[in-house]
Amino acid sequence: MRRREFLKTVALSPLAAVAAERGVCAASPANTTIQLPDYRGPNIIIVRFGGGVRRRETIDPQHSYCRFFLNELVPRGTFYPRMTIDQFQDINTSHGEGTLYIATGKYEKFKGIGQKIGDKKILDARFEASVPTVFEYLRAAYNVPEHQTLIVNSEDRGDEEFYNFSNHHLYGAQFKSNTLSLRRFKTWLLRKQIAEGRFDGKKAAKKRQDLRKMESIDYRHEETDGQVAELQEFWRRWAEYYGESGFVNPRGDRLLTTLAMRAMRELRPRLMMINYTDPDYVHWGNPHHYTQAIAIIDQELERLDAAIRNDPNYCDNTVFVIVPDCGRDSNPYTAVPFQHHFNSRSAHEIFALFVGSGIDRGAVVDKPVDQVQVASTIGKLMKVPTPHADSRLLEEVFA
């Protein structure tokens, strides 16, 4: 190939740049699309034990509210009870940040893109990762369609609706994952209702305005024609089953499990992240909201585990990765208990569990490890290079 032809090919194909970074042969001048191999590695289900949880109420046997996790899952996997969010960097211990630390394997000092109204900043958790997520790494390396890389989100976490891709110049939107959430369902439903002419006059104008607002949540990659066909069909079946009111289907973290289990049956995701979040309702001031939510997540883990073990597509080829987004403060004198914004020691103290196909059983790794090691470890499980993530592996997972 002449030099000019080669440079033209590379310039026309971002995939070729990714291939060069991975040491993969680029496309020919006649075909600028890289033929990626089919993915044959394990299914990975990342569970964000989210909303921020302390070790005391989760993995301390004397005080735990998640008995299934502690007594059933931990003995079947490789457990890291001393994982931390790096205490030597000036980083935030919160939900959006923790989610991206897990997904990218890098600590960043994120700044939201929100704008101020008066002296109040809004939409402050709209973060953009500078390095790729594990979803991007997988889709850049293998022929995995967008609808088989999923983030399952709470409706209350609008700012997390678009953590599907980074702004890295070699990855980004072309390798993005997709989102399942009640917010996405409502957007699909409203678009469908408008197309069917269910509204007229001023009401129709108001509904179109509402739709534009809902679509703008994902400000970097608006899907004005709707999500990919497979997800539109997913929502059609969801509406057939639960109706259109939004009140019949489960709510809170139970909804996320239901979405994930239906996705496993209908979409067959190869990489999925479930972002549980209900423990964060403790911000309303009632400690029972927090402990009850931990117990519910434990119940949902049991449901997920049963679904995997009874599904021939997942039972022998799936790895659970369970890790909190952040810890919580242990100061008993705050007006609202169990905060996580003050950068205290316990807000940095979390844990992680790997359990499933090929993972060592009953291993308790009693040494300090770091949250950003999760991404590179997932990458190795999937046989995907993660060049921009922290390179330290959780080696015991591969023992």
PDB file of C-alpha atoms in Angstrom, residues 58-293:
ATOM      1  CA  THR A  58     -22.838  -5.112  54.517  1.00  0.00           C
ATOM      2  CA  ILE A  59     -19.849  -7.378  55.185  1.00  0.00           C
ATOM      3  CA  ASP A  60     -19.490  -7.235  58.978  1.00  0.00           C
ATOM      4  CA  PRO A  61     -21.093 -10.548  60.064  1.00  0.00           C
ATOM      5  CA  GLN A  62     -22.317  -9.040  63.344  1.00  0.00           C
ATOM      6  CA  HIS A  63     -24.211  -6.183  61.695  1.00  0.00           C
ATOM      7  CA  SER A  64     -24.822  -7.212  58.075  1.00  0.00           C
ATOM      8  CA  TYR A  65     -28.198  -6.737  56.394  1.00  0.00           C
ATOM      9  CA  CYS A  66     -27.190  -8.801  53.348  1.00  0.00           C
ATOM     10  CA  ARG A  67     -27.061 -12.401  54.488  1.00  0.00           C
ATOM     11  CA  PHE A  68     -27.334 -13.981  51.044  1.00  0.00           C
ATOM     12  CA  PHE A  69     -24.318 -12.038  49.835  1.00  0.00           C
ATOM     13  CA  LEU A  70     -22.281 -12.843  52.920  1.00  0.00           C
ATOM     14  CA  ASN A  71     -23.287 -16.488  53.470  1.00  0.00           C
ATOM     15  CA  GLU A  72     -23.969 -17.741  49.943  1.00  0.00           C
ATOM     16  CA  LEU A  73     -22.096 -15.655  47.376  1.00  0.00           C
ATOM     17  CA  VAL A  74     -18.864 -14.905  49.237  1.00  0.00           C
ATOM     18  CA  PRO A  75     -18.030 -18.621  49.802  1.00  0.00           C
ATOM     19  CA  ARG A  76     -18.443 -19.187  46.058  1.00  0.00           C
ATOM     20  CA  GLY A  77     -16.064 -16.468  44.902  1.00  0.00           C
ATOM     21  CA  THR A  78     -12.947 -14.373  45.432  1.00  0.00           C
ATOM     22  CA  PHE A  79     -13.634 -11.713  48.043  1.00  0.00           C
ATOM     23  CA  TYR A  80     -11.774  -8.450  48.681  1.00  0.00           C
ATOM     24  CA  PRO A  81     -13.020  -7.100  52.048  1.00  0.00           C
ATOM     25  CA  ARG A  82     -10.351  -4.364  52.194  1.00  0.00           C
ATOM     26  CA  MET A  83     -10.922  -2.585  48.890  1.00  0.00           C
ATOM     27  CA  THR A  84     -10.680   1.194  49.106  1.00  0.00           C
ATOM     28  CA  ILE A  85     -11.234   4.261  46.984  1.00  0.00           C
ATOM     29  CA  ASP A  86      -7.783   5.829  46.941  1.00  0.00           C
ATOM     30  CA  GLN A  87      -7.415   8.022  50.027  1.00  0.00           C
ATOM     31  CA  PHE A  88      -4.293   9.744  48.753  1.00  0.00           C
ATOM     32  CA  GLN A  89      -6.003  11.636  45.939  1.00  0.00           C
ATOM     33  CA  ASP A  90      -8.357  14.569  46.263  1.00  0.00           C
ATOM     34  CA  ILE A  91     -11.324  12.825  44.703  1.00  0.00           C
ATOM     35  CA  ASN A  92     -14.996  12.690  45.543  1.00  0.00           C
ATOM     36  CA  THR A  93     -16.648   9.674  47.120  1.00  0.00           C
ATOM     37  CA  SER A  94     -20.035   9.739  45.471  1.00  0.00           C
ATOM     38  CA  HIS A  95     -22.229   7.819  43.050  1.00  0.00           C
ATOM     39  CA  GLY A  96     -21.462   9.135  39.582  1.00  0.00           C
ATOM     40  CA  GLU A  97     -17.751   9.322  40.290  1.00  0.00           C
ATOM     41  CA  GLY A  98     -17.656   5.822  41.789  1.00  0.00           C
ATOM     42  CA  THR A  99     -19.561   4.401  38.834  1.00  0.00           C
ATOM     43  CA  LEU A 100     -17.025   5.834  36.417  1.00  0.00           C
ATOM     44  CA  TYR A 101     -14.053   4.759  38.561  1.00  0.00           C
ATOM     45  CA  ILE A 102     -15.389   1.194  38.277  1.00  0.00           C
ATOM     46  CA  ALA A 103     -16.165   1.433  34.563  1.00  0.00           C
ATOM     47  CA  THR A 104     -12.942   3.158  33.455  1.00  0.00           C
ATOM     48  CA  GLY A 105     -10.314   2.069  35.982  1.00  0.00           C
ATOM     49  CA  LYS A 106      -9.116   5.615  36.502  1.00  0.00           C
ATOM     50  CA  TYR A 107      -9.607   8.237  39.182  1.00  0.00           C
ATOM     51  CA  GLU A 108     -10.542  11.598  37.773  1.00  0.00           C
ATOM     52  CA  LYS A 109     -11.432  14.945  39.274  1.00  0.00           C
ATOM     53  CA  PHE A 110     -14.751  15.268  37.498  1.00  0.00           C
ATOM     54  CA  LYS A 111     -16.543  18.554  36.982  1.00  0.00           C
ATOM     55  CA  GLY A 112     -20.192  18.523  36.007  1.00  0.00           C
ATOM     56  CA  ILE A 113     -21.245  20.375  32.878  1.00  0.00           C
ATOM     57  CA  GLY A 114     -24.292  21.841  34.666  1.00  0.00           C
ATOM     58  CA  GLN A 115     -25.019  25.525  34.457  1.00  0.00           C
ATOM     59  CA  LYS A 116     -25.975  27.933  37.219  1.00  0.00           C
ATOM     60  CA  ILE A 117     -29.441  29.312  37.801  1.00  0.00           C
ATOM     61  CA  GLY A 118     -28.816  32.200  40.145  1.00  0.00           C
ATOM     62  CA  ASP A 119     -26.302  30.889  42.664  1.00  0.00           C
ATOM     63  CA  LYS A 120     -27.376  27.261  42.315  1.00  0.00           C
ATOM     64  CA  LYS A 121     -25.596  24.841  40.027  1.00  0.00           C
ATOM     65  CA  ILE A 122     -27.789  22.198  38.443  1.00  0.00           C
ATOM     66  CA  LEU A 123     -27.053  18.942  36.620  1.00  0.00           C
ATOM     67  CA  ASP A 124     -23.700  18.809  38.394  1.00  0.00           C
ATOM     68  CA  ALA A 125     -23.251  15.034  38.037  1.00  0.00           C
ATOM     69  CA  ARG A 126     -23.121  15.104  34.244  1.00  0.00           C
ATOM     70  CA  PHE A 127     -19.573  13.784  34.041  1.00  0.00           C
ATOM     71  CA  GLU A 128     -17.531  12.910  30.979  1.00  0.00           C
ATOM     72  CA  ALA A 129     -14.799  10.312  31.409  1.00  0.00           C
ATOM     73  CA  SER A 130     -11.567  11.088  29.587  1.00  0.00           C
ATOM     74  CA  VAL A 131     -10.631   7.413  29.170  1.00  0.00           C
ATOM     75  CA  PRO A 132     -12.700   4.528  27.768  1.00  0.00           C
ATOM     76  CA  THR A 133     -15.161   2.451  29.736  1.00  0.00           C
ATOM     77  CA  VAL A 134     -14.994  -1.340  29.772  1.00  0.00           C
ATOM     78  CA  PHE A 135     -18.000  -1.267  27.427  1.00  0.00           C
ATOM     79  CA  GLU A 136     -16.008   0.672  24.838  1.00  0.00           C
ATOM     80  CA  TYR A 137     -13.013  -1.632  25.203  1.00  0.00           C
ATOM     81  CA  LEU A 138     -15.205  -4.665  24.588  1.00  0.00           C
ATOM     82  CA  ARG A 139     -17.009  -3.261  21.554  1.00  0.00           C
ATOM     83  CA  ALA A 140     -13.796  -1.942  20.026  1.00  0.00           C
ATOM     84  CA  ALA A 141     -12.210  -5.394  20.286  1.00  0.00           C
ATOM     85  CA  TYR A 142     -15.114  -7.701  19.419  1.00  0.00           C
ATOM     86  CA  ASN A 143     -18.246  -7.854  17.324  1.00  0.00           C
ATOM     87  CA  VAL A 144     -20.660  -7.134  20.174  1.00  0.00           C
ATOM     88  CA  PRO A 145     -23.742  -5.087  19.231  1.00  0.00           C
ATOM     89  CA  GLU A 146     -24.769  -2.044  21.220  1.00  0.00           C
ATOM     90  CA  HIS A 147     -27.858  -3.697  22.706  1.00  0.00           C
ATOM     91  CA  GLN A 148     -25.693  -6.412  24.290  1.00  0.00           C
ATOM     92  CA  THR A 149     -23.725  -3.911  26.377  1.00  0.00           C
ATOM     93  CA  LEU A 150     -26.140  -2.396  28.872  1.00  0.00           C
ATOM     94  CA  ILE A 151     -26.252  -0.103  31.871  1.00  0.00           C
ATOM     95  CA  VAL A 152     -29.383  -0.575  33.987  1.00  0.00           C
ATOM     96  CA  ASN A 153     -30.209   2.665  35.773  1.00  0.00           C
ATOM     97  CA  SER A 154     -32.608   4.113  38.287  1.00  0.00           C
ATOM     98  CA  GLU A 155     -35.092   6.655  36.953  1.00  0.00           C
ATOM     99  CA  ASP A 156     -33.978   9.003  39.722  1.00  0.00           C
ATOM    100  CA  ARG A 157     -30.420   9.113  38.355  1.00  0.00           C
ATOM    101  CA  GLY A 158     -30.946  11.234  35.251  1.00  0.00           C
ATOM    102  CA  ASP A 159     -27.365  12.462  35.356  1.00  0.00           C
ATOM    103  CA  GLU A 160     -26.148   8.870  34.992  1.00  0.00           C
ATOM    104  CA  GLU A 161     -28.239   8.198  31.871  1.00  0.00           C
ATOM    105  CA  PHE A 162     -25.311   8.922  29.585  1.00  0.00           C
ATOM    106  CA  TYR A 163     -22.293   7.271  31.220  1.00  0.00           C
ATOM    107  CA  ASN A 164     -22.295   4.974  28.195  1.00  0.00           C
ATOM    108  CA  PHE A 165     -19.117   6.296  26.613  1.00  0.00           C
ATOM    109  CA  SER A 166     -16.077   8.465  27.200  1.00  0.00           C
ATOM    110  CA  ASN A 167     -14.758  11.423  25.245  1.00  0.00           C
ATOM    111  CA  HIS A 168     -11.552   9.563  24.338  1.00  0.00           C
ATOM    112  CA  HIS A 169     -10.709  10.264  20.702  1.00  0.00           C
ATOM    113  CA  LEU A 170     -10.110   6.599  19.808  1.00  0.00           C
ATOM    114  CA  TYR A 171     -13.282   5.263  21.396  1.00  0.00           C
ATOM    115  CA  GLY A 172     -16.353   7.280  22.331  1.00  0.00           C
ATOM    116  CA  ALA A 173     -19.898   7.154  20.943  1.00  0.00           C
ATOM    117  CA  GLN A 174     -19.207   4.675  18.149  1.00  0.00           C
ATOM    118  CA  PHE A 175     -18.445   2.030  20.800  1.00  0.00           C
ATOM    119  CA  LYS A 176     -21.039   3.108  23.357  1.00  0.00           C
ATOM    120  CA  SER A 177     -23.254   0.891  25.458  1.00  0.00           C
ATOM    121  CA  ASN A 178     -26.949   1.552  25.942  1.00  0.00           C
ATOM    122  CA  THR A 179     -29.219   2.202  28.902  1.00  0.00           C
ATOM    123  CA  LEU A 180     -32.278   0.502  30.316  1.00  0.00           C
ATOM    124  CA  SER A 181     -34.295   2.659  32.697  1.00  0.00           C
ATOM    125  CA  LEU A 182     -37.862   3.713  33.318  1.00  0.00           C
ATOM    126  CA  ARG A 183     -36.857   7.131  32.006  1.00  0.00           C
ATOM    127  CA  ARG A 184     -35.866   5.545  28.688  1.00  0.00           C
ATOM    128  CA  PHE A 185     -39.158   3.641  28.605  1.00  0.00           C
ATOM    129  CA  LYS A 186     -41.145   6.822  29.148  1.00  0.00           C
ATOM    130  CA  THR A 187     -39.218   8.522  26.348  1.00  0.00           C
ATOM    131  CA  TRP A 188     -39.940   5.625  23.989  1.00  0.00           C
ATOM    132  CA  LEU A 189     -43.597   5.620  25.032  1.00  0.00           C
ATOM    133  CA  LEU A 190     -44.129   9.350  24.549  1.00  0.00           C
ATOM    134  CA  ARG A 191     -42.466   9.230  21.133  1.00  0.00           C
ATOM    135  CA  LYS A 192     -44.783   6.364  20.180  1.00  0.00           C
ATOM    136  CA  GLN A 193     -47.895   8.161  21.453  1.00  0.00           C
ATOM    137  CA  ILE A 194     -47.047  11.329  19.513  1.00  0.00           C
ATOM    138  CA  ALA A 195     -46.420   9.328  16.332  1.00  0.00           C
ATOM    139  CA  GLU A 196     -49.802   7.639  16.750  1.00  0.00           C
ATOM    140  CA  GLY A 197     -51.536  11.015  16.977  1.00  0.00           C
ATOM    141  CA  ARG A 198     -52.910  10.521  20.484  1.00  0.00           C
ATOM    142  CA  PHE A 199     -52.721  14.243  21.255  1.00  0.00           C
ATOM    143  CA  ASP A 200     -53.976  17.328  19.459  1.00  0.00           C
ATOM    144  CA  GLY A 201     -53.922  21.099  19.763  1.00  0.00           C
ATOM    145  CA  LYS A 202     -52.106  22.632  22.712  1.00  0.00           C
ATOM    146  CA  LYS A 203     -51.690  19.257  24.366  1.00  0.00           C
ATOM    147  CA  ALA A 204     -49.832  17.914  21.328  1.00  0.00           C
ATOM    148  CA  ALA A 205     -47.481  20.921  21.387  1.00  0.00           C
ATOM    149  CA  LYS A 206     -46.882  20.426  25.100  1.00  0.00           C
ATOM    150  CA  LYS A 207     -46.136  16.719  24.602  1.00  0.00           C
ATOM    151  CA  ARG A 208     -43.653  17.465  21.822  1.00  0.00           C
ATOM    152  CA  GLN A 209     -41.916  19.926  24.128  1.00  0.00           C
ATOM    153  CA  ASP A 210     -41.832  17.291  26.876  1.00  0.00           C
ATOM    154  CA  LEU A 211     -40.273  14.815  24.439  1.00  0.00           C
ATOM    155  CA  ARG A 212     -37.533  17.245  23.460  1.00  0.00           C
ATOM    156  CA  LYS A 213     -36.660  17.710  27.131  1.00  0.00           C
ATOM    157  CA  MET A 214     -36.564  13.962  27.736  1.00  0.00           C
ATOM    158  CA  GLU A 215     -34.374  13.356  24.686  1.00  0.00           C
ATOM    159  CA  SER A 216     -31.969  16.113  25.721  1.00  0.00           C
ATOM    160  CA  ILE A 217     -31.011  14.265  28.918  1.00  0.00           C
ATOM    161  CA  ASP A 218     -28.347  12.499  26.856  1.00  0.00           C
ATOM    162  CA  TYR A 219     -26.958  15.755  25.562  1.00  0.00           C
ATOM    163  CA  ARG A 220     -23.903  14.202  23.896  1.00  0.00           C
ATOM    164  CA  HIS A 221     -25.670  11.585  21.790  1.00  0.00           C
ATOM    165  CA  GLU A 222     -29.331  12.367  21.300  1.00  0.00           C
ATOM    166  CA  GLU A 223     -31.354   9.469  19.939  1.00  0.00           C
ATOM    167  CA  THR A 224     -34.139  11.455  18.310  1.00  0.00           C
ATOM    168  CA  ASP A 225     -35.197   8.442  16.275  1.00  0.00           C
ATOM    169  CA  GLY A 226     -35.315   6.264  19.353  1.00  0.00           C
ATOM    170  CA  GLN A 227     -32.993   3.636  20.722  1.00  0.00           C
ATOM    171  CA  VAL A 228     -31.720   0.855  18.501  1.00  0.00           C
ATOM    172  CA  ALA A 229     -34.364  -1.461  17.044  1.00  0.00           C
ATOM    173  CA  GLU A 230     -33.718  -4.248  19.537  1.00  0.00           C
ATOM    174  CA  LEU A 231     -34.353  -1.918  22.477  1.00  0.00           C
ATOM    175  CA  GLN A 232     -37.449  -0.412  20.903  1.00  0.00           C
ATOM    176  CA  GLU A 233     -38.824  -3.931  20.598  1.00  0.00           C
ATOM    177  CA  PHE A 234     -37.818  -4.574  24.227  1.00  0.00           C
ATOM    178  CA  TRP A 235     -39.895  -1.577  25.338  1.00  0.00           C
ATOM    179  CA  ARG A 236     -42.832  -2.672  23.159  1.00  0.00           C
ATOM    180  CA  ARG A 237     -42.926  -6.005  24.962  1.00  0.00           C
ATOM    181  CA  TRP A 238     -42.465  -4.260  28.310  1.00  0.00           C
ATOM    182  CA  ALA A 239     -45.532  -2.077  27.597  1.00  0.00           C
ATOM    183  CA  GLU A 240     -47.542  -5.119  26.560  1.00  0.00           C
ATOM    184  CA  TYR A 241     -46.743  -6.787  29.869  1.00  0.00           C
ATOM    185  CA  TYR A 242     -46.869  -3.885  32.334  1.00  0.00           C
ATOM    186  CA  GLY A 243     -49.038  -1.393  30.475  1.00  0.00           C
ATOM    187  CA  GLU A 244     -48.236   2.253  29.900  1.00  0.00           C
ATOM    188  CA  SER A 245     -48.961   3.791  33.298  1.00  0.00           C
ATOM    189  CA  GLY A 246     -45.564   3.118  34.882  1.00  0.00           C
ATOM    190  CA  PHE A 247     -47.338   2.187  38.127  1.00  0.00           C
ATOM    191  CA  VAL A 248     -47.736  -1.565  37.591  1.00  0.00           C
ATOM    192  CA  ASN A 249     -44.076  -2.475  37.160  1.00  0.00           C
ATOM    193  CA  PRO A 250     -41.744  -2.783  40.194  1.00  0.00           C
ATOM    194  CA  ARG A 251     -40.119   0.362  41.518  1.00  0.00           C
ATOM    195  CA  GLY A 252     -36.783   1.283  43.059  1.00  0.00           C
ATOM    196  CA  ASP A 253     -33.990  -1.270  42.946  1.00  0.00           C
ATOM    197  CA  ARG A 254     -36.476  -4.096  42.390  1.00  0.00           C
ATOM    198  CA  LEU A 255     -37.222  -2.484  39.029  1.00  0.00           C
ATOM    199  CA  LEU A 256     -33.548  -2.657  38.054  1.00  0.00           C
ATOM    200  CA  THR A 257     -33.455  -6.390  38.721  1.00  0.00           C
ATOM    201  CA  THR A 258     -36.608  -6.895  36.673  1.00  0.00           C
ATOM    202  CA  LEU A 259     -35.136  -4.911  33.771  1.00  0.00           C
ATOM    203  CA  ALA A 260     -31.881  -6.866  33.975  1.00  0.00           C
ATOM    204  CA  MET A 261     -33.589 -10.261  34.068  1.00  0.00           C
ATOM    205  CA  ARG A 262     -35.842  -9.424  31.113  1.00  0.00           C
ATOM    206  CA  ALA A 263     -32.778  -8.168  29.237  1.00  0.00           C
ATOM    207  CA  MET A 264     -31.012 -11.474  29.894  1.00  0.00           C
ATOM    208  CA  ARG A 265     -33.938 -13.360  28.383  1.00  0.00           C
ATOM    209  CA  GLU A 266     -34.593 -11.074  25.440  1.00  0.00           C
ATOM    210  CA  LEU A 267     -31.359  -9.224  24.588  1.00  0.00           C
ATOM    211  CA  ARG A 268     -28.652 -11.598  25.854  1.00  0.00           C
ATOM    212  CA  PRO A 269     -26.177  -8.915  27.051  1.00  0.00           C
ATOM    213  CA  ARG A 270     -22.535  -9.929  27.210  1.00  0.00           C
ATOM    214  CA  LEU A 271     -21.587  -7.060  29.534  1.00  0.00           C
ATOM    215  CA  MET A 272     -24.130  -5.424  31.836  1.00  0.00           C
ATOM    216  CA  MET A 273     -23.824  -3.020  34.773  1.00  0.00           C
ATOM    217  CA  ILE A 274     -26.714  -2.787  37.243  1.00  0.00           C
ATOM    218  CA  ASN A 275     -26.564   0.459  39.212  1.00  0.00           C
ATOM    219  CA  TYR A 276     -28.467  -0.173  42.423  1.00  0.00           C
ATOM    220  CA  THR A 277     -29.004   3.035  44.328  1.00  0.00           C
ATOM    221  CA  ASP A 278     -31.750   2.858  46.978  1.00  0.00           C
ATOM    222  CA  PRO A 279     -29.476   3.079  50.079  1.00  0.00           C
ATOM    223  CA  ASP A 280     -28.963   6.713  49.131  1.00  0.00           C
ATOM    224  CA  TYR A 281     -32.507   7.487  50.283  1.00  0.00           C
ATOM    225  CA  VAL A 282     -30.967   7.784  53.742  1.00  0.00           C
ATOM    226  CA  HIS A 283     -30.446  11.432  52.744  1.00  0.00           C
ATOM    227  CA  TRP A 284     -34.079  11.882  53.749  1.00  0.00           C
ATOM    228  CA  GLY A 285     -32.856  11.373  57.296  1.00  0.00           C
ATOM    229  CA  ASN A 286     -34.216   7.964  58.255  1.00  0.00           C
ATOM    230  CA  PRO A 287     -31.547   5.280  58.880  1.00  0.00           C
ATOM    231  CA  HIS A 288     -34.160   2.594  58.201  1.00  0.00           C
ATOM    232  CA  HIS A 289     -34.277   3.716  54.559  1.00  0.00           C
ATOM    233  CA  TYR A 290     -30.613   2.796  54.346  1.00  0.00           C
ATOM    234  CA  THR A 291     -30.645  -0.592  56.062  1.00  0.00           C
ATOM    235  CA  GLN A 292     -33.881  -1.669  54.381  1.00  0.00           C
ATOM    236  CA  ALA A 293     -32.405  -0.790  50.983  1.00  0.00           C
TER     237      ALA A 293
END
